[in-house]
Amino acid sequence: PQVKAFVTQDIPLYHNLEMKHLPGADPELVLLSHRYEELERIPLSDMTREEINQLVQELGFYRKEAPDAPVPEEFRFAPARPLPTLLPTQAPTADSKTLPEHTKEEHPDL
């Protein structure tokens, strides 16, 4: 009953969190990468509704006030983490005043 209450009442409030019903399967949270690759599975059967809400928020999902409430721009891609920089980083020299150009984070695929 705890998981069912979370699914029916809480999931609609979270941005970028969706429910897929699989008949006969134990409820679990499946975390996916930005390319929809599976990262982790977290069983939910033994958790209370409050524990599931706490977990989802700790993972970085944004909870809206209402299902149709707007999502602030800074949470648009939440809970996505920044992609690792693929270019090697350079340590600034003692006399340099600016950071190298490639340290600016850009994620055109998000």
Coordinates of N, CA and C in Angstrom, one line a residue:
P1 N 0.8 -1.2 0.0 CA 0.0 0.0 0.0 C 0.9 1.3 0.0
Q2 N 2.0 1.2 0.6 CA 2.9 2.4 0.7 C 3.4 2.8 -0.7
V3 N 3.9 1.8 -1.4 CA 4.4 2.0 -2.8 C 3.3 2.5 -3.7
K4 N 2.1 1.9 -3.6 CA 1.0 2.3 -4.4 C 0.6 3.7 -4.2
A5 N 0.6 4.2 -2.9 CA 0.3 5.6 -2.6 C 1.4 6.5 -3.2
F6 N 2.6 6.1 -3.2 CA 3.7 6.9 -3.8 C 3.4 7.0 -5.3
V7 N 3.1 5.9 -5.9 CA 2.9 5.8 -7.4 C 1.7 6.7 -7.8
T8 N 0.6 6.6 -7.1 CA -0.6 7.3 -7.5 C -0.6 8.8 -7.1
Q9 N 0.0 9.1 -5.9 CA -0.1 10.4 -5.4 C 1.2 11.3 -5.5
D10 N 2.3 10.7 -5.5 CA 3.6 11.4 -5.5 C 4.3 11.5 -6.8
I11 N 4.3 10.4 -7.6 CA 5.0 10.5 -8.9 C 4.6 11.6 -9.8
P12 N 3.3 12.0 -9.9 CA 2.9 13.1 -10.7 C 3.5 14.4 -10.3
L13 N 4.0 14.5 -9.1 CA 4.6 15.8 -8.6 C 6.1 15.9 -9.0
Y14 N 6.7 14.8 -9.4 CA 8.2 14.8 -9.7 C 8.4 15.0 -11.1
H15 N 9.4 15.9 -11.4 CA 9.8 16.2 -12.8 C 10.8 15.1 -13.2
N16 N 10.7 14.6 -14.4 CA 11.5 13.6 -15.0 C 11.5 12.2 -14.3
L17 N 10.3 11.9 -13.6 CA 10.2 10.6 -13.0 C 8.9 10.1 -13.6
E18 N 9.0 8.9 -14.1 CA 7.8 8.3 -14.7 C 7.6 6.8 -14.2
M19 N 6.4 6.4 -14.3 CA 6.1 5.0 -13.8 C 5.8 4.1 -15.0
K20 N 6.4 2.9 -15.0 CA 6.0 1.9 -16.0 C 5.6 0.7 -15.2
H21 N 4.3 0.3 -15.5 CA 3.8 -0.9 -14.8 C 4.2 -2.2 -15.5
L22 N 4.8 -3.1 -14.7 CA 5.2 -4.4 -15.3 C 4.4 -5.4 -14.4
P23 N 3.4 -6.0 -15.0 CA 2.6 -7.0 -14.2 C 3.4 -8.1 -13.6
G24 N 3.3 -8.3 -12.3 CA 4.0 -9.4 -11.6 C 5.4 -9.0 -11.1
A25 N 5.9 -7.9 -11.5 CA 7.2 -7.5 -11.1 C 7.2 -6.7 -9.7
D26 N 8.2 -7.0 -8.9 CA 8.3 -6.2 -7.7 C 8.6 -4.8 -8.0
P27 N 8.1 -3.8 -7.2 CA 8.3 -2.4 -7.5 C 9.8 -2.0 -7.3
E28 N 10.4 -1.3 -8.2 CA 11.7 -0.9 -8.1 C 11.9 0.4 -8.9
L29 N 12.9 1.2 -8.4 CA 13.2 2.5 -9.0 C 14.4 2.1 -10.0
V30 N 14.2 2.4 -11.2 CA 15.3 2.2 -12.2 C 15.9 3.5 -12.6
L31 N 17.1 3.7 -12.4 CA 17.8 5.0 -12.8 C 18.5 4.8 -14.1
L32 N 18.2 5.8 -15.0 CA 18.7 5.7 -16.4 C 19.7 6.9 -16.6
S33 N 20.6 6.7 -17.5 CA 21.5 7.7 -18.0 C 20.8 8.6 -19.0
H34 N 21.4 9.7 -19.4 CA 20.8 10.6 -20.4 C 20.6 9.9 -21.7
R35 N 21.3 8.7 -21.9 CA 21.1 7.9 -23.1 C 20.2 6.7 -22.9
Y36 N 19.5 6.8 -21.8 CA 18.5 5.7 -21.4 C 19.2 4.4 -21.1
E37 N 20.4 4.4 -20.7 CA 21.1 3.2 -20.3 C 20.9 3.0 -18.8
E38 N 20.6 1.8 -18.4 CA 20.4 1.5 -16.9 C 21.6 1.7 -16.1
L39 N 21.4 2.5 -15.0 CA 22.5 2.8 -14.1 C 22.4 2.0 -12.8
E40 N 21.2 1.9 -12.3 CA 21.0 1.2 -11.0 C 19.5 0.9 -10.8
R41 N 19.3 -0.2 -10.1 CA 17.9 -0.6 -9.7 C 17.8 -0.6 -8.2
I42 N 16.8 0.0 -7.7 CA 16.6 0.1 -6.2 C 15.2 -0.5 -5.9
P43 N 15.2 -1.6 -5.1 CA 13.9 -2.2 -4.7 C 13.2 -1.3 -3.8
L44 N 11.8 -1.2 -4.0 CA 11.0 -0.3 -3.2 C 10.0 -1.1 -2.3
S45 N 9.9 -2.4 -2.5 CA 8.9 -3.1 -1.7 C 8.9 -2.9 -0.2
D46 N 10.0 -2.9 0.4 CA 10.1 -2.8 1.8 C 10.2 -1.3 2.4
M47 N 10.0 -0.4 1.5 CA 10.2 1.0 1.9 C 8.8 1.7 2.1
T48 N 8.8 2.6 3.1 CA 7.5 3.4 3.3 C 7.4 4.5 2.2
R49 N 6.3 5.1 2.1 CA 6.1 6.2 1.2 C 7.0 7.3 1.5
E50 N 7.2 7.6 2.8 CA 8.1 8.7 3.2 C 9.5 8.4 2.8
E51 N 10.0 7.1 3.0 CA 11.3 6.7 2.6 C 11.6 6.9 1.1
I52 N 10.6 6.5 0.3 CA 10.7 6.6 -1.1 C 10.8 8.0 -1.5
N53 N 9.9 8.9 -1.0 CA 10.0 10.3 -1.3 C 11.4 10.9 -0.9
Q54 N 11.9 10.5 0.3 CA 13.2 11.0 0.7 C 14.3 10.6 -0.3
L55 N 14.2 9.3 -0.7 CA 15.2 8.7 -1.6 C 15.2 9.5 -2.9
V56 N 14.0 9.7 -3.5 CA 13.9 10.3 -4.8 C 14.4 11.8 -4.7
Q57 N 14.1 12.5 -3.6 CA 14.6 13.8 -3.5 C 16.2 13.8 -3.3
E58 N 16.7 12.9 -2.5 CA 18.1 12.8 -2.3 C 18.8 12.5 -3.7
L59 N 18.2 11.8 -4.5 CA 18.7 11.5 -5.9 C 18.7 12.7 -6.8
G60 N 18.0 13.8 -6.4 CA 18.0 15.0 -7.1 C 16.8 15.3 -8.0
F61 N 15.7 14.5 -7.8 CA 14.5 14.8 -8.6 C 13.8 16.0 -8.0
Y62 N 13.3 16.8 -8.9 CA 12.6 18.1 -8.4 C 11.1 17.8 -8.2
R63 N 10.7 18.1 -7.0 CA 9.2 17.9 -6.6 C 8.5 19.3 -6.8
K64 N 7.5 19.2 -7.7 CA 6.7 20.4 -8.0 C 5.6 20.5 -6.9
E65 N 5.0 21.7 -6.8 CA 3.9 22.0 -5.9 C 2.6 21.3 -6.4
A66 N 2.4 21.2 -7.7 CA 1.3 20.6 -8.3 C 1.7 19.9 -9.6
P67 N 1.0 18.9 -10.0 CA 1.5 18.2 -11.3 C 1.7 19.1 -12.5
D68 N 0.9 20.1 -12.6 CA 1.1 21.0 -13.8 C 1.9 22.2 -13.5
A69 N 2.5 22.3 -12.3 CA 3.3 23.5 -12.0 C 4.6 23.6 -12.9
P70 N 5.0 24.8 -13.2 CA 6.2 24.9 -14.0 C 7.5 24.4 -13.2
V71 N 8.5 24.0 -14.0 CA 9.7 23.6 -13.4 C 10.8 24.7 -13.6
P72 N 11.4 25.2 -12.6 CA 12.4 26.2 -12.7 C 13.5 25.7 -13.7
E73 N 14.1 26.6 -14.5 CA 15.1 26.3 -15.5 C 16.2 25.5 -14.9
E74 N 16.7 25.8 -13.7 CA 17.8 25.1 -13.2 C 17.6 23.6 -12.8
F75 N 16.3 23.3 -12.8 CA 15.9 21.9 -12.6 C 15.4 21.2 -13.8
R76 N 15.5 21.8 -15.0 CA 14.9 21.3 -16.2 C 15.5 19.9 -16.5
F77 N 16.8 19.7 -16.3 CA 17.4 18.4 -16.6 C 17.6 17.6 -15.4
A78 N 17.1 18.0 -14.2 CA 17.3 17.3 -13.0 C 16.6 15.9 -13.1
P79 N 17.3 14.9 -12.5 CA 18.4 14.9 -11.6 C 19.7 14.7 -12.3
A80 N 19.8 14.9 -13.6 CA 21.0 14.7 -14.4 C 22.2 15.4 -13.7
R81 N 23.3 14.7 -13.7 CA 24.6 15.2 -13.2 C 25.4 15.7 -14.4
P82 N 26.3 16.7 -14.2 CA 27.1 17.2 -15.3 C 27.9 16.0 -15.9
L83 N 28.0 16.0 -17.2 CA 28.8 15.0 -17.9 C 30.3 15.3 -17.6
P84 N 31.1 14.2 -17.5 CA 32.5 14.5 -17.2 C 33.1 15.2 -18.4
T85 N 34.1 16.0 -18.2 CA 34.8 16.7 -19.2 C 35.7 15.7 -20.0
L86 N 35.6 15.7 -21.3 CA 36.4 14.8 -22.1 C 37.7 15.3 -22.4
L87 N 37.9 16.6 -22.4 CA 39.2 17.1 -22.8 C 40.1 17.2 -21.5
P88 N 41.4 17.0 -21.7 CA 42.3 17.1 -20.5 C 42.3 18.5 -19.9
T89 N 42.3 18.7 -18.6 CA 42.3 20.0 -18.0 C 43.7 20.5 -17.8
Q90 N 43.8 21.8 -17.9 CA 45.1 22.4 -17.8 C 45.1 23.3 -16.5
A91 N 46.1 23.1 -15.7 CA 46.2 24.0 -14.5 C 46.6 25.3 -14.9
P92 N 45.9 26.4 -14.4 CA 46.3 27.7 -14.8 C 47.7 28.0 -14.2
T93 N 48.5 28.8 -15.0 CA 49.8 29.2 -14.5 C 49.7 30.3 -13.5
A94 N 50.7 30.6 -12.7 CA 50.6 31.6 -11.7 C 50.3 33.0 -12.3
D95 N 50.8 33.2 -13.5 CA 50.5 34.6 -14.1 C 49.3 34.6 -15.0
S96 N 48.6 33.5 -15.2 CA 47.4 33.6 -16.0 C 46.2 34.1 -15.3
K97 N 45.4 34.9 -15.9 CA 44.3 35.5 -15.3 C 43.0 34.9 -15.7
T98 N 43.0 34.1 -16.7 CA 41.7 33.5 -17.2 C 41.9 32.0 -17.3
L99 N 40.8 31.3 -17.2 CA 40.8 29.8 -17.3 C 40.9 29.4 -18.8
P100 N 41.4 28.3 -19.1 CA 41.4 27.8 -20.5 C 40.0 27.7 -21.0
E101 N 39.8 27.9 -22.3 CA 38.5 28.0 -22.9 C 37.8 26.7 -22.8
H102 N 38.4 25.5 -22.8 CA 37.7 24.2 -22.7 C 37.2 23.8 -21.4
T103 N 37.4 24.6 -20.3 CA 36.8 24.3 -19.0 C 35.4 24.7 -18.9
K104 N 34.9 25.4 -19.8 CA 33.4 25.8 -19.7 C 32.6 24.6 -20.0
E105 N 31.6 24.3 -19.2 CA 30.8 23.1 -19.3 C 29.7 23.4 -20.4
E106 N 29.7 22.5 -21.4 CA 28.7 22.6 -22.5 C 28.2 21.2 -22.7
H107 N 26.9 21.1 -22.7 CA 26.2 19.8 -22.9 C 25.2 19.9 -24.1
P108 N 25.7 19.9 -25.3 CA 24.7 20.1 -26.4 C 23.7 19.0 -26.6
D109 N 24.0 17.8 -26.0 CA 23.1 16.7 -26.2 C 22.0 16.6 -25.1
L110 N 22.0 17.5 -24.2 CA 21.0 17.5 -23.2 C 19.8 18.4 -23.5

